[in-house]
Amino acid sequence: MEEQIQGLRELIGKEDKFVNSKFISIASGKGGVGKTNFAVNFAYVLANNFRKKVLLIDADIGMANVHILLNSDLKKNIKRLLNGENIENLIVNIKGFDTLFGFSGIDSIAELDDFRIHKLIFQLNKLSQTYDYIIIDNSPGIGEKVISFLRASNTSYILTTPEPTSIMDSYALIKSLYKIYGYSRFKIIVNMCKRKFEEKEVFDKLNFSTNKFLDLNLELAGRLSFSENLEKCVKEKKLVAEIYPSDPYTVDLKNIAAKEVGEPIKEKNQNFWDKVLSFLKQRV
Ligand SMILES: Nc1ncnc2c1ncn2[C@@H]1O[C@H](COP(=O)(O)OP(=O)(O)OP(=O)(O)O)[C@@H](O)[C@H]1O
Ligand SMILES: [Mg+2]
């Protein structure tokens, strides 16, 4: 067994991993602020408008619902990976990008022995190398899994709405990650904006607090307009970015994507999965 683990360690160490892959986590303090809709439509825009190779991972524990928006089922999910199935068989390709459903299955990580952990890391590393962007849709709040994914990501988009409760909860999430772990790679997205420049007002409030109490300067990634077409699309299990390319929401989304694509990758992220799984193991 020790030899097998050593063999896998060597394989993991040898590969030039993620030279061009960027890991982006989507998170929020408060629930229901539009993360999953943003994650799915953002993946769609990066893949179809910017010709990027994208993997979307549904890491929401309680409410895995990326598959609902994509009108797919959950037959292929990450739990099967833990049972020894090959990762390539679990990828679902819809709408021009790949998706890995139900990362919540990783709950049982504590029960995995070292060999299986290394095998899992090896498979996830190997898979991840082939993408430009890996987008991770998280649960709301400051749960242990969210923190593990965010800490390992190059960038974390924090979604908030103009509601004071949502702004407060975003502050709490940022404060925990920054004060406890020194993590500061946040970008703020203000969703459900109804007025021009509303995103600036919301961002200024949040940034004022992080500046004053944490000595931390945030970055505004952009706004997302309130969209009746989006609500309609959710009900019909369609993607607003696909059906309504000129809807203000889709236009805002493309602006955020253009900014992201235009940014050079500041740092290589060679150990994303090693980090996530070790953070998860530490906490369970
Ligand atoms: N820009 C928007 N305009 C109008 N409605 C929106 C917008 N964004 C999200 N919504 C509404 O909010 C609902 C919740 O969105 P979504 O499921 O994406 O939130 P979430 O943050 O992922 O929730 P959870 O925290 O439960 O995972 C959607 O079903 C939709 O009706
Ligand atoms: Mg969600």
PDB file of C-alpha atoms and ligand atoms in Angstrom:
ATOM      1  CA  MET A   1       0.000   0.000   0.000  1.00  0.00           C
ATOM      2  CA  GLU A   2       2.758   2.459   0.980  1.00  0.00           C
ATOM      3  CA  GLU A   3       4.426   1.783  -2.374  1.00  0.00           C
ATOM      4  CA  GLN A   4       1.223   2.521  -4.252  1.00  0.00           C
ATOM      5  CA  ILE A   5       0.794   5.796  -2.382  1.00  0.00           C
ATOM      6  CA  GLN A   6       4.393   6.716  -3.096  1.00  0.00           C
ATOM      7  CA  GLY A   7       3.831   5.940  -6.788  1.00  0.00           C
ATOM      8  CA  LEU A   8       0.842   8.244  -6.918  1.00  0.00           C
ATOM      9  CA  ARG A   9       2.717  10.963  -5.019  1.00  0.00           C
ATOM     10  CA  GLU A  10       5.469  10.830  -7.600  1.00  0.00           C
ATOM     11  CA  LEU A  11       2.986  11.026 -10.461  1.00  0.00           C
ATOM     12  CA  ILE A  12       1.263  14.001  -8.831  1.00  0.00           C
ATOM     13  CA  GLY A  13       4.591  15.732  -8.245  1.00  0.00           C
ATOM     14  CA  LYS A  14       5.831  15.223 -11.791  1.00  0.00           C
ATOM     15  CA  GLU A  15       3.057  16.929 -13.663  1.00  0.00           C
ATOM     16  CA  ASP A  16       3.192  20.566 -14.630  1.00  0.00           C
ATOM     17  CA  LYS A  17      -0.218  21.319 -13.250  1.00  0.00           C
ATOM     18  CA  PHE A  18      -2.678  24.108 -13.962  1.00  0.00           C
ATOM     19  CA  VAL A  19      -0.214  26.388 -15.695  1.00  0.00           C
ATOM     20  CA  ASN A  20      -3.104  28.083 -17.422  1.00  0.00           C
ATOM     21  CA  SER A  21      -6.078  27.044 -15.307  1.00  0.00           C
ATOM     22  CA  LYS A  22      -7.830  29.548 -13.129  1.00  0.00           C
ATOM     23  CA  PHE A  23      -9.984  28.440 -10.194  1.00  0.00           C
ATOM     24  CA  ILE A  24     -12.857  30.815  -9.418  1.00  0.00           C
ATOM     25  CA  SER A  25     -15.138  30.236  -6.425  1.00  0.00           C
ATOM     26  CA  ILE A  26     -18.601  31.761  -6.264  1.00  0.00           C
ATOM     27  CA  ALA A  27     -19.782  32.490  -2.722  1.00  0.00           C
ATOM     28  CA  SER A  28     -22.090  34.679  -0.640  1.00  0.00           C
ATOM     29  CA  GLY A  29     -22.835  35.411   2.992  1.00  0.00           C
ATOM     30  CA  LYS A  30     -26.603  35.217   2.549  1.00  0.00           C
ATOM     31  CA  GLY A  31     -28.444  32.508   0.615  1.00  0.00           C
ATOM     32  CA  GLY A  32     -30.566  33.027  -2.478  1.00  0.00           C
ATOM     33  CA  VAL A  33     -28.631  36.003  -3.861  1.00  0.00           C
ATOM     34  CA  GLY A  34     -28.140  34.508  -7.339  1.00  0.00           C
ATOM     35  CA  LYS A  35     -24.882  32.495  -7.141  1.00  0.00           C
ATOM     36  CA  THR A  36     -26.012  29.435  -9.038  1.00  0.00           C
ATOM     37  CA  ASN A  37     -27.621  31.457 -11.823  1.00  0.00           C
ATOM     38  CA  PHE A  38     -24.477  33.528 -12.111  1.00  0.00           C
ATOM     39  CA  ALA A  39     -22.192  30.458 -12.064  1.00  0.00           C
ATOM     40  CA  VAL A  40     -24.090  28.625 -14.802  1.00  0.00           C
ATOM     41  CA  ASN A  41     -24.581  31.651 -17.066  1.00  0.00           C
ATOM     42  CA  PHE A  42     -20.988  32.792 -16.488  1.00  0.00           C
ATOM     43  CA  ALA A  43     -19.730  29.347 -17.531  1.00  0.00           C
ATOM     44  CA  TYR A  44     -21.960  29.582 -20.609  1.00  0.00           C
ATOM     45  CA  VAL A  45     -20.637  33.040 -21.590  1.00  0.00           C
ATOM     46  CA  LEU A  46     -16.965  32.124 -21.020  1.00  0.00           C
ATOM     47  CA  ALA A  47     -17.405  29.013 -23.155  1.00  0.00           C
ATOM     48  CA  ASN A  48     -19.593  30.370 -25.946  1.00  0.00           C
ATOM     49  CA  ASN A  49     -18.710  34.058 -26.215  1.00  0.00           C
ATOM     50  CA  PHE A  50     -15.065  33.870 -25.194  1.00  0.00           C
ATOM     51  CA  ARG A  51     -14.244  30.379 -26.482  1.00  0.00           C
ATOM     52  CA  LYS A  52     -12.747  29.230 -23.196  1.00  0.00           C
ATOM     53  CA  LYS A  53     -12.665  25.672 -21.958  1.00  0.00           C
ATOM     54  CA  VAL A  54     -14.727  25.652 -18.783  1.00  0.00           C
ATOM     55  CA  LEU A  55     -15.495  23.172 -16.022  1.00  0.00           C
ATOM     56  CA  LEU A  56     -18.349  24.051 -13.657  1.00  0.00           C
ATOM     57  CA  ILE A  57     -18.368  22.243 -10.312  1.00  0.00           C
ATOM     58  CA  ASP A  58     -21.484  22.148  -8.162  1.00  0.00           C
ATOM     59  CA  ALA A  59     -20.129  22.211  -4.609  1.00  0.00           C
ATOM     60  CA  ASP A  60     -23.368  23.248  -2.929  1.00  0.00           C
ATOM     61  CA  ILE A  61     -24.043  20.811  -0.117  1.00  0.00           C
ATOM     62  CA  GLY A  62     -27.662  21.166   0.857  1.00  0.00           C
ATOM     63  CA  MET A  63     -29.075  22.362  -2.432  1.00  0.00           C
ATOM     64  CA  ALA A  64     -27.174  21.037  -5.400  1.00  0.00           C
ATOM     65  CA  ASN A  65     -29.171  22.656  -8.185  1.00  0.00           C
ATOM     66  CA  VAL A  66     -26.857  23.408 -11.069  1.00  0.00           C
ATOM     67  CA  HIS A  67     -28.315  20.325 -12.771  1.00  0.00           C
ATOM     68  CA  ILE A  68     -31.824  21.765 -12.453  1.00  0.00           C
ATOM     69  CA  LEU A  69     -30.861  24.960 -14.281  1.00  0.00           C
ATOM     70  CA  LEU A  70     -29.165  22.826 -16.917  1.00  0.00           C
ATOM     71  CA  ASN A  71     -32.213  20.586 -17.142  1.00  0.00           C
ATOM     72  CA  SER A  72     -30.105  17.510 -16.487  1.00  0.00           C
ATOM     73  CA  ASP A  73     -30.325  14.639 -14.006  1.00  0.00           C
ATOM     74  CA  LEU A  74     -27.903  13.668 -11.261  1.00  0.00           C
ATOM     75  CA  LYS A  75     -27.040  10.179 -12.475  1.00  0.00           C
ATOM     76  CA  LYS A  76     -23.453  11.214 -13.020  1.00  0.00           C
ATOM     77  CA  ASN A  77     -22.115  12.655  -9.785  1.00  0.00           C
ATOM     78  CA  ILE A  78     -18.929  12.810  -7.863  1.00  0.00           C
ATOM     79  CA  LYS A  79     -19.928  10.181  -5.313  1.00  0.00           C
ATOM     80  CA  ARG A  80     -19.285   7.604  -8.009  1.00  0.00           C
ATOM     81  CA  LEU A  81     -15.696   8.832  -8.143  1.00  0.00           C
ATOM     82  CA  LEU A  82     -15.252   7.852  -4.518  1.00  0.00           C
ATOM     83  CA  ASN A  83     -16.507   4.411  -5.437  1.00  0.00           C
ATOM     84  CA  GLY A  84     -13.653   4.030  -7.891  1.00  0.00           C
ATOM     85  CA  GLU A  85     -15.265   5.162 -11.149  1.00  0.00           C
ATOM     86  CA  ASN A  86     -13.124   7.025 -13.658  1.00  0.00           C
ATOM     87  CA  ILE A  87     -13.563  10.800 -13.520  1.00  0.00           C
ATOM     88  CA  GLU A  88     -13.887  11.203 -17.297  1.00  0.00           C
ATOM     89  CA  ASN A  89     -17.106   9.156 -17.151  1.00  0.00           C
ATOM     90  CA  LEU A  90     -18.651  11.575 -14.689  1.00  0.00           C
ATOM     91  CA  ILE A  91     -18.297  14.763 -16.702  1.00  0.00           C
ATOM     92  CA  VAL A  92     -21.477  16.051 -18.304  1.00  0.00           C
ATOM     93  CA  ASN A  93     -21.080  18.292 -21.352  1.00  0.00           C
ATOM     94  CA  ILE A  94     -24.044  20.622 -21.899  1.00  0.00           C
ATOM     95  CA  LYS A  95     -24.258  24.026 -23.608  1.00  0.00           C
ATOM     96  CA  GLY A  96     -20.594  24.106 -24.584  1.00  0.00           C
ATOM     97  CA  PHE A  97     -19.018  23.514 -21.191  1.00  0.00           C
ATOM     98  CA  ASP A  98     -18.348  20.618 -18.828  1.00  0.00           C
ATOM     99  CA  THR A  99     -19.986  20.115 -15.454  1.00  0.00           C
ATOM    100  CA  LEU A 100     -19.204  17.956 -12.464  1.00  0.00           C
ATOM    101  CA  PHE A 101     -22.310  17.553 -10.349  1.00  0.00           C
ATOM    102  CA  GLY A 102     -22.766  16.958  -6.655  1.00  0.00           C
ATOM    103  CA  PHE A 103     -19.410  17.635  -5.115  1.00  0.00           C
ATOM    104  CA  SER A 104     -21.353  17.414  -1.870  1.00  0.00           C
ATOM    105  CA  GLY A 105     -20.600  13.680  -2.019  1.00  0.00           C
ATOM    106  CA  ILE A 106     -17.172  14.569  -0.768  1.00  0.00           C
ATOM    107  CA  ASP A 107     -18.723  14.547   2.726  1.00  0.00           C
ATOM    108  CA  SER A 108     -17.291  11.113   3.223  1.00  0.00           C
ATOM    109  CA  ILE A 109     -13.730  12.385   2.768  1.00  0.00           C
ATOM    110  CA  ALA A 110     -12.967  11.714   6.427  1.00  0.00           C
ATOM    111  CA  GLU A 111     -13.485   8.019   5.865  1.00  0.00           C
ATOM    112  CA  LEU A 112     -11.141   7.758   2.896  1.00  0.00           C
ATOM    113  CA  ASP A 113      -7.752   6.211   3.448  1.00  0.00           C
ATOM    114  CA  ASP A 114      -4.537   7.849   2.200  1.00  0.00           C
ATOM    115  CA  PHE A 115      -4.399   5.798  -0.957  1.00  0.00           C
ATOM    116  CA  ARG A 116      -7.911   6.802  -2.015  1.00  0.00           C
ATOM    117  CA  ILE A 117      -7.277  10.438  -1.134  1.00  0.00           C
ATOM    118  CA  HIS A 118      -4.186  10.475  -3.322  1.00  0.00           C
ATOM    119  CA  LYS A 119      -6.024   8.725  -6.114  1.00  0.00           C
ATOM    120  CA  LEU A 120      -8.788  11.308  -5.895  1.00  0.00           C
ATOM    121  CA  ILE A 121      -6.317  14.195  -5.966  1.00  0.00           C
ATOM    122  CA  PHE A 122      -4.501  12.617  -8.889  1.00  0.00           C
ATOM    123  CA  GLN A 123      -7.686  12.248 -10.932  1.00  0.00           C
ATOM    124  CA  LEU A 124      -8.961  15.742 -10.127  1.00  0.00           C
ATOM    125  CA  ASN A 125      -5.556  17.276 -10.906  1.00  0.00           C
ATOM    126  CA  LYS A 126      -5.325  15.449 -14.199  1.00  0.00           C
ATOM    127  CA  LEU A 127      -8.805  16.523 -15.206  1.00  0.00           C
ATOM    128  CA  SER A 128      -8.416  20.154 -14.124  1.00  0.00           C
ATOM    129  CA  GLN A 129      -5.311  20.765 -16.240  1.00  0.00           C
ATOM    130  CA  THR A 130      -7.322  20.685 -19.430  1.00  0.00           C
ATOM    131  CA  TYR A 131      -9.481  23.733 -18.601  1.00  0.00           C
ATOM    132  CA  ASP A 132      -8.965  27.496 -18.828  1.00  0.00           C
ATOM    133  CA  TYR A 133     -11.470  28.164 -16.043  1.00  0.00           C
ATOM    134  CA  ILE A 134     -12.820  26.022 -13.246  1.00  0.00           C
ATOM    135  CA  ILE A 135     -15.877  27.643 -11.690  1.00  0.00           C
ATOM    136  CA  ILE A 136     -17.057  26.401  -8.307  1.00  0.00           C
ATOM    137  CA  ASP A 137     -20.614  27.134  -7.157  1.00  0.00           C
ATOM    138  CA  ASN A 138     -20.638  27.034  -3.345  1.00  0.00           C
ATOM    139  CA  SER A 139     -23.244  26.896  -0.600  1.00  0.00           C
ATOM    140  CA  PRO A 140     -24.076  30.200   1.099  1.00  0.00           C
ATOM    141  CA  GLY A 141     -22.368  31.161   4.349  1.00  0.00           C
ATOM    142  CA  ILE A 142     -19.159  30.233   6.086  1.00  0.00           C
ATOM    143  CA  GLY A 143     -19.317  26.433   6.254  1.00  0.00           C
ATOM    144  CA  GLU A 144     -16.137  24.385   6.347  1.00  0.00           C
ATOM    145  CA  LYS A 145     -16.391  23.287   2.718  1.00  0.00           C
ATOM    146  CA  VAL A 146     -16.943  26.796   1.420  1.00  0.00           C
ATOM    147  CA  ILE A 147     -13.896  27.999   3.333  1.00  0.00           C
ATOM    148  CA  SER A 148     -11.771  25.140   1.975  1.00  0.00           C
ATOM    149  CA  PHE A 149     -12.727  25.898  -1.637  1.00  0.00           C
ATOM    150  CA  LEU A 150     -12.333  29.660  -1.273  1.00  0.00           C
ATOM    151  CA  ARG A 151      -8.925  29.425   0.402  1.00  0.00           C
ATOM    152  CA  ALA A 152      -7.598  27.321  -2.459  1.00  0.00           C
ATOM    153  CA  SER A 153      -9.073  29.477  -5.281  1.00  0.00           C
ATOM    154  CA  ASN A 154      -7.226  32.110  -7.316  1.00  0.00           C
ATOM    155  CA  THR A 155     -10.251  34.375  -7.055  1.00  0.00           C
ATOM    156  CA  SER A 156     -13.523  34.359  -5.136  1.00  0.00           C
ATOM    157  CA  TYR A 157     -16.498  36.250  -6.465  1.00  0.00           C
ATOM    158  CA  ILE A 158     -18.670  37.335  -3.550  1.00  0.00           C
ATOM    159  CA  LEU A 159     -22.236  37.973  -4.626  1.00  0.00           C
ATOM    160  CA  THR A 160     -24.363  40.437  -2.735  1.00  0.00           C
ATOM    161  CA  THR A 161     -27.631  42.200  -3.412  1.00  0.00           C
ATOM    162  CA  PRO A 162     -28.418  45.814  -2.428  1.00  0.00           C
ATOM    163  CA  GLU A 163     -30.289  44.577   0.690  1.00  0.00           C
ATOM    164  CA  PRO A 164     -28.563  45.628   3.934  1.00  0.00           C
ATOM    165  CA  THR A 165     -28.738  42.051   5.291  1.00  0.00           C
ATOM    166  CA  SER A 166     -26.932  40.742   2.236  1.00  0.00           C
ATOM    167  CA  ILE A 167     -24.226  43.428   2.537  1.00  0.00           C
ATOM    168  CA  MET A 168     -23.776  42.616   6.250  1.00  0.00           C
ATOM    169  CA  ASP A 169     -23.483  38.889   5.572  1.00  0.00           C
ATOM    170  CA  SER A 170     -20.925  39.516   2.816  1.00  0.00           C
ATOM    171  CA  TYR A 171     -18.889  41.499   5.311  1.00  0.00           C
ATOM    172  CA  ALA A 172     -19.052  38.609   7.816  1.00  0.00           C
ATOM    173  CA  LEU A 173     -17.845  36.108   5.188  1.00  0.00           C
ATOM    174  CA  ILE A 174     -14.970  38.346   4.099  1.00  0.00           C
ATOM    175  CA  LYS A 175     -14.003  39.094   7.688  1.00  0.00           C
ATOM    176  CA  SER A 176     -13.765  35.386   8.613  1.00  0.00           C
ATOM    177  CA  LEU A 177     -11.655  34.467   5.626  1.00  0.00           C
ATOM    178  CA  TYR A 178      -9.363  37.458   5.961  1.00  0.00           C
ATOM    179  CA  LYS A 179      -8.919  37.496   9.729  1.00  0.00           C
ATOM    180  CA  ILE A 180      -8.560  33.780  10.289  1.00  0.00           C
ATOM    181  CA  TYR A 181      -6.793  32.697   7.089  1.00  0.00           C
ATOM    182  CA  GLY A 182      -5.350  35.873   5.597  1.00  0.00           C
ATOM    183  CA  TYR A 183      -7.297  35.188   2.373  1.00  0.00           C
ATOM    184  CA  SER A 184      -8.022  38.392   0.429  1.00  0.00           C
ATOM    185  CA  ARG A 185      -8.559  37.512  -3.237  1.00  0.00           C
ATOM    186  CA  PHE A 186     -12.160  38.731  -3.276  1.00  0.00           C
ATOM    187  CA  LYS A 187     -14.073  40.351  -6.092  1.00  0.00           C
ATOM    188  CA  ILE A 188     -17.507  41.784  -5.409  1.00  0.00           C
ATOM    189  CA  ILE A 189     -20.510  41.379  -7.690  1.00  0.00           C
ATOM    190  CA  VAL A 190     -23.689  43.283  -6.910  1.00  0.00           C
ATOM    191  CA  ASN A 191     -26.689  41.333  -8.201  1.00  0.00           C
ATOM    192  CA  MET A 192     -30.302  42.412  -8.723  1.00  0.00           C
ATOM    193  CA  CYS A 193     -29.403  46.057  -9.371  1.00  0.00           C
ATOM    194  CA  LYS A 194     -32.430  48.124 -10.392  1.00  0.00           C
ATOM    195  CA  ARG A 195     -30.811  51.527 -10.774  1.00  0.00           C
ATOM    196  CA  LYS A 196     -27.835  52.923 -12.636  1.00  0.00           C
ATOM    197  CA  PHE A 197     -24.701  53.039 -10.450  1.00  0.00           C
ATOM    198  CA  GLU A 198     -26.471  51.087  -7.689  1.00  0.00           C
ATOM    199  CA  GLU A 199     -23.535  48.667  -7.671  1.00  0.00           C
ATOM    200  CA  LYS A 200     -21.194  51.556  -6.812  1.00  0.00           C
ATOM    201  CA  GLU A 201     -23.287  52.575  -3.795  1.00  0.00           C
ATOM    202  CA  VAL A 202     -23.457  49.003  -2.499  1.00  0.00           C
ATOM    203  CA  PHE A 203     -19.771  48.385  -3.122  1.00  0.00           C
ATOM    204  CA  ASP A 204     -18.790  51.640  -1.382  1.00  0.00           C
ATOM    205  CA  LYS A 205     -20.727  50.657   1.748  1.00  0.00           C
ATOM    206  CA  LEU A 206     -19.055  47.246   1.901  1.00  0.00           C
ATOM    207  CA  ASN A 207     -15.621  48.559   1.054  1.00  0.00           C
ATOM    208  CA  PHE A 208     -15.946  51.327   3.648  1.00  0.00           C
ATOM    209  CA  SER A 209     -16.471  48.704   6.362  1.00  0.00           C
ATOM    210  CA  THR A 210     -13.675  46.373   5.244  1.00  0.00           C
ATOM    211  CA  ASN A 211     -11.339  49.372   4.971  1.00  0.00           C
ATOM    212  CA  LYS A 212     -12.225  50.773   8.352  1.00  0.00           C
ATOM    213  CA  PHE A 213     -12.403  47.576  10.407  1.00  0.00           C
ATOM    214  CA  LEU A 214     -10.120  45.176   8.550  1.00  0.00           C
ATOM    215  CA  ASP A 215      -7.793  47.515   6.686  1.00  0.00           C
ATOM    216  CA  LEU A 216      -8.754  45.639   3.525  1.00  0.00           C
ATOM    217  CA  ASN A 217      -9.475  47.164   0.121  1.00  0.00           C
ATOM    218  CA  LEU A 218     -11.941  45.251  -2.044  1.00  0.00           C
ATOM    219  CA  GLU A 219     -12.364  45.139  -5.814  1.00  0.00           C
ATOM    220  CA  LEU A 220     -15.668  45.580  -7.658  1.00  0.00           C
ATOM    221  CA  ALA A 221     -15.993  43.011 -10.452  1.00  0.00           C
ATOM    222  CA  GLY A 222     -19.260  44.470 -11.705  1.00  0.00           C
ATOM    223  CA  ARG A 223     -23.027  44.567 -11.499  1.00  0.00           C
ATOM    224  CA  LEU A 224     -25.822  42.243 -12.576  1.00  0.00           C
ATOM    225  CA  SER A 225     -29.133  43.860 -13.374  1.00  0.00           C
ATOM    226  CA  PHE A 226     -32.419  42.626 -11.990  1.00  0.00           C
ATOM    227  CA  SER A 227     -33.956  40.604 -14.802  1.00  0.00           C
ATOM    228  CA  GLU A 228     -37.498  39.363 -15.298  1.00  0.00           C
ATOM    229  CA  ASN A 229     -36.204  37.296 -18.198  1.00  0.00           C
ATOM    230  CA  LEU A 230     -33.886  35.482 -15.805  1.00  0.00           C
ATOM    231  CA  GLU A 231     -36.801  34.610 -13.515  1.00  0.00           C
ATOM    232  CA  LYS A 232     -38.725  33.347 -16.526  1.00  0.00           C
ATOM    233  CA  CYS A 233     -35.753  31.263 -17.659  1.00  0.00           C
ATOM    234  CA  VAL A 234     -35.347  29.689 -14.217  1.00  0.00           C
ATOM    235  CA  LYS A 235     -38.966  28.523 -14.345  1.00  0.00           C
ATOM    236  CA  GLU A 236     -38.486  27.112 -17.845  1.00  0.00           C
ATOM    237  CA  LYS A 237     -35.071  25.561 -17.023  1.00  0.00           C
ATOM    238  CA  LYS A 238     -33.369  27.653 -19.663  1.00  0.00           C
ATOM    239  CA  LEU A 239     -30.306  29.893 -19.558  1.00  0.00           C
ATOM    240  CA  VAL A 240     -30.895  33.624 -19.802  1.00  0.00           C
ATOM    241  CA  ALA A 241     -27.465  34.131 -21.424  1.00  0.00           C
ATOM    242  CA  GLU A 242     -28.463  31.757 -24.212  1.00  0.00           C
ATOM    243  CA  ILE A 243     -32.088  32.758 -24.757  1.00  0.00           C
ATOM    244  CA  TYR A 244     -31.729  36.525 -24.168  1.00  0.00           C
ATOM    245  CA  PRO A 245     -28.262  37.603 -25.344  1.00  0.00           C
ATOM    246  CA  SER A 246     -29.216  41.299 -25.177  1.00  0.00           C
ATOM    247  CA  ASP A 247     -30.916  41.244 -21.780  1.00  0.00           C
ATOM    248  CA  PRO A 248     -29.189  43.724 -19.425  1.00  0.00           C
ATOM    249  CA  TYR A 249     -28.242  40.769 -17.151  1.00  0.00           C
ATOM    250  CA  THR A 250     -26.479  39.000 -20.022  1.00  0.00           C
ATOM    251  CA  VAL A 251     -24.730  42.206 -21.099  1.00  0.00           C
ATOM    252  CA  ASP A 252     -23.519  42.782 -17.503  1.00  0.00           C
ATOM    253  CA  LEU A 253     -22.346  39.179 -17.345  1.00  0.00           C
ATOM    254  CA  LYS A 254     -20.340  39.596 -20.538  1.00  0.00           C
ATOM    255  CA  ASN A 255     -18.687  42.712 -19.078  1.00  0.00           C
ATOM    256  CA  ILE A 256     -17.607  40.742 -15.997  1.00  0.00           C
ATOM    257  CA  ALA A 257     -16.339  37.901 -18.210  1.00  0.00           C
ATOM    258  CA  ALA A 258     -14.423  40.293 -20.492  1.00  0.00           C
ATOM    259  CA  LYS A 259     -12.681  41.798 -17.475  1.00  0.00           C
ATOM    260  CA  GLU A 260     -11.805  38.349 -16.133  1.00  0.00           C
ATOM    261  CA  VAL A 261     -10.509  37.069 -19.458  1.00  0.00           C
ATOM    262  CA  GLY A 262      -8.446  40.236 -19.963  1.00  0.00           C
ATOM    263  CA  GLU A 263      -6.616  39.759 -16.686  1.00  0.00           C
ATOM    264  CA  PRO A 264      -3.371  37.846 -16.753  1.00  0.00           C
ATOM    265  CA  ILE A 265      -3.167  34.953 -14.309  1.00  0.00           C
ATOM    266  CA  LYS A 266      -1.059  36.388 -11.509  1.00  0.00           C
ATOM    267  CA  GLU A 267      -0.069  33.145  -9.921  1.00  0.00           C
ATOM    268  CA  LYS A 268       0.042  29.528 -10.929  1.00  0.00           C
ATOM    269  CA  ASN A 269      -2.300  27.388  -8.926  1.00  0.00           C
ATOM    270  CA  GLN A 270      -0.499  24.122  -8.864  1.00  0.00           C
ATOM    271  CA  ASN A 271      -2.006  22.562  -5.804  1.00  0.00           C
ATOM    272  CA  PHE A 272      -5.693  23.388  -5.846  1.00  0.00           C
ATOM    273  CA  TRP A 273      -7.018  19.909  -5.091  1.00  0.00           C
ATOM    274  CA  ASP A 274      -4.197  19.032  -2.715  1.00  0.00           C
ATOM    275  CA  LYS A 275      -5.097  22.176  -0.766  1.00  0.00           C
ATOM    276  CA  VAL A 276      -8.879  21.677  -0.830  1.00  0.00           C
ATOM    277  CA  LEU A 277      -8.713  18.101   0.333  1.00  0.00           C
ATOM    278  CA  SER A 278      -6.160  18.790   3.042  1.00  0.00           C
ATOM    279  CA  PHE A 279      -8.186  21.767   4.330  1.00  0.00           C
ATOM    280  CA  LEU A 280     -11.282  19.553   4.345  1.00  0.00           C
ATOM    281  CA  LYS A 281      -9.466  16.778   6.203  1.00  0.00           C
ATOM    282  CA  GLN A 282      -8.156  19.218   8.808  1.00  0.00           C
ATOM    283  CA  ARG A 283     -11.658  20.421   9.550  1.00  0.00           C
ATOM    284  CA  VAL A 284     -13.643  17.214   9.740  1.00  0.00           C
TER     285      VAL A 284
HETATM  286  N1  LIG B   1     -30.495  39.218 -11.510  1.00  0.00           N
HETATM  287  C1  LIG B   1     -31.625  38.629 -11.092  1.00  0.00           C
HETATM  288  N2  LIG B   1     -32.831  39.172 -11.434  1.00  0.00           N
HETATM  289  C2  LIG B   1     -33.986  38.620 -10.994  1.00  0.00           C
HETATM  290  N3  LIG B   1     -34.039  37.516 -10.226  1.00  0.00           N
HETATM  291  C3  LIG B   1     -32.889  36.936  -9.877  1.00  0.00           C
HETATM  292  C4  LIG B   1     -31.611  37.459 -10.282  1.00  0.00           C
HETATM  293  N4  LIG B   1     -30.636  36.646  -9.790  1.00  0.00           N
HETATM  294  C5  LIG B   1     -31.278  35.682  -9.101  1.00  0.00           C
HETATM  295  N5  LIG B   1     -32.628  35.851  -9.130  1.00  0.00           N
HETATM  296  C6  LIG B   1     -33.673  35.037  -8.469  1.00  0.00           C
HETATM  297  O1  LIG B   1     -33.157  34.500  -7.272  1.00  0.00           O
HETATM  298  C7  LIG B   1     -33.408  33.111  -7.221  1.00  0.00           C
HETATM  299  C8  LIG B   1     -32.274  32.408  -6.496  1.00  0.00           C
HETATM  300  O2  LIG B   1     -31.135  32.401  -7.328  1.00  0.00           O
HETATM  301  P1  LIG B   1     -29.975  31.317  -7.164  1.00  0.00           P
HETATM  302  O3  LIG B   1     -30.521  29.964  -6.997  1.00  0.00           O
HETATM  303  O4  LIG B   1     -29.021  31.548  -8.270  1.00  0.00           O
HETATM  304  O5  LIG B   1     -29.357  31.830  -5.775  1.00  0.00           O
HETATM  305  P2  LIG B   1     -28.225  31.139  -4.906  1.00  0.00           P
HETATM  306  O6  LIG B   1     -27.424  32.250  -4.326  1.00  0.00           O
HETATM  307  O7  LIG B   1     -27.503  30.136  -5.698  1.00  0.00           O
HETATM  308  O8  LIG B   1     -29.067  30.419  -3.777  1.00  0.00           O
HETATM  309  P3  LIG B   1     -28.494  29.399  -2.667  1.00  0.00           P
HETATM  310  O9  LIG B   1     -27.810  30.279  -1.656  1.00  0.00           O
HETATM  311  O10 LIG B   1     -29.731  28.756  -2.111  1.00  0.00           O
HETATM  312  O11 LIG B   1     -27.573  28.473  -3.348  1.00  0.00           O
HETATM  313  C9  LIG B   1     -33.554  32.679  -8.670  1.00  0.00           C
HETATM  314  O12 LIG B   1     -34.380  31.559  -8.780  1.00  0.00           O
HETATM  315  C10 LIG B   1     -34.150  33.889  -9.335  1.00  0.00           C
HETATM  316  O13 LIG B   1     -35.548  33.837  -9.276  1.00  0.00           O
HETATM  317 MG    MG B   2     -27.112  28.085  -5.316  1.00  0.00          MG
END
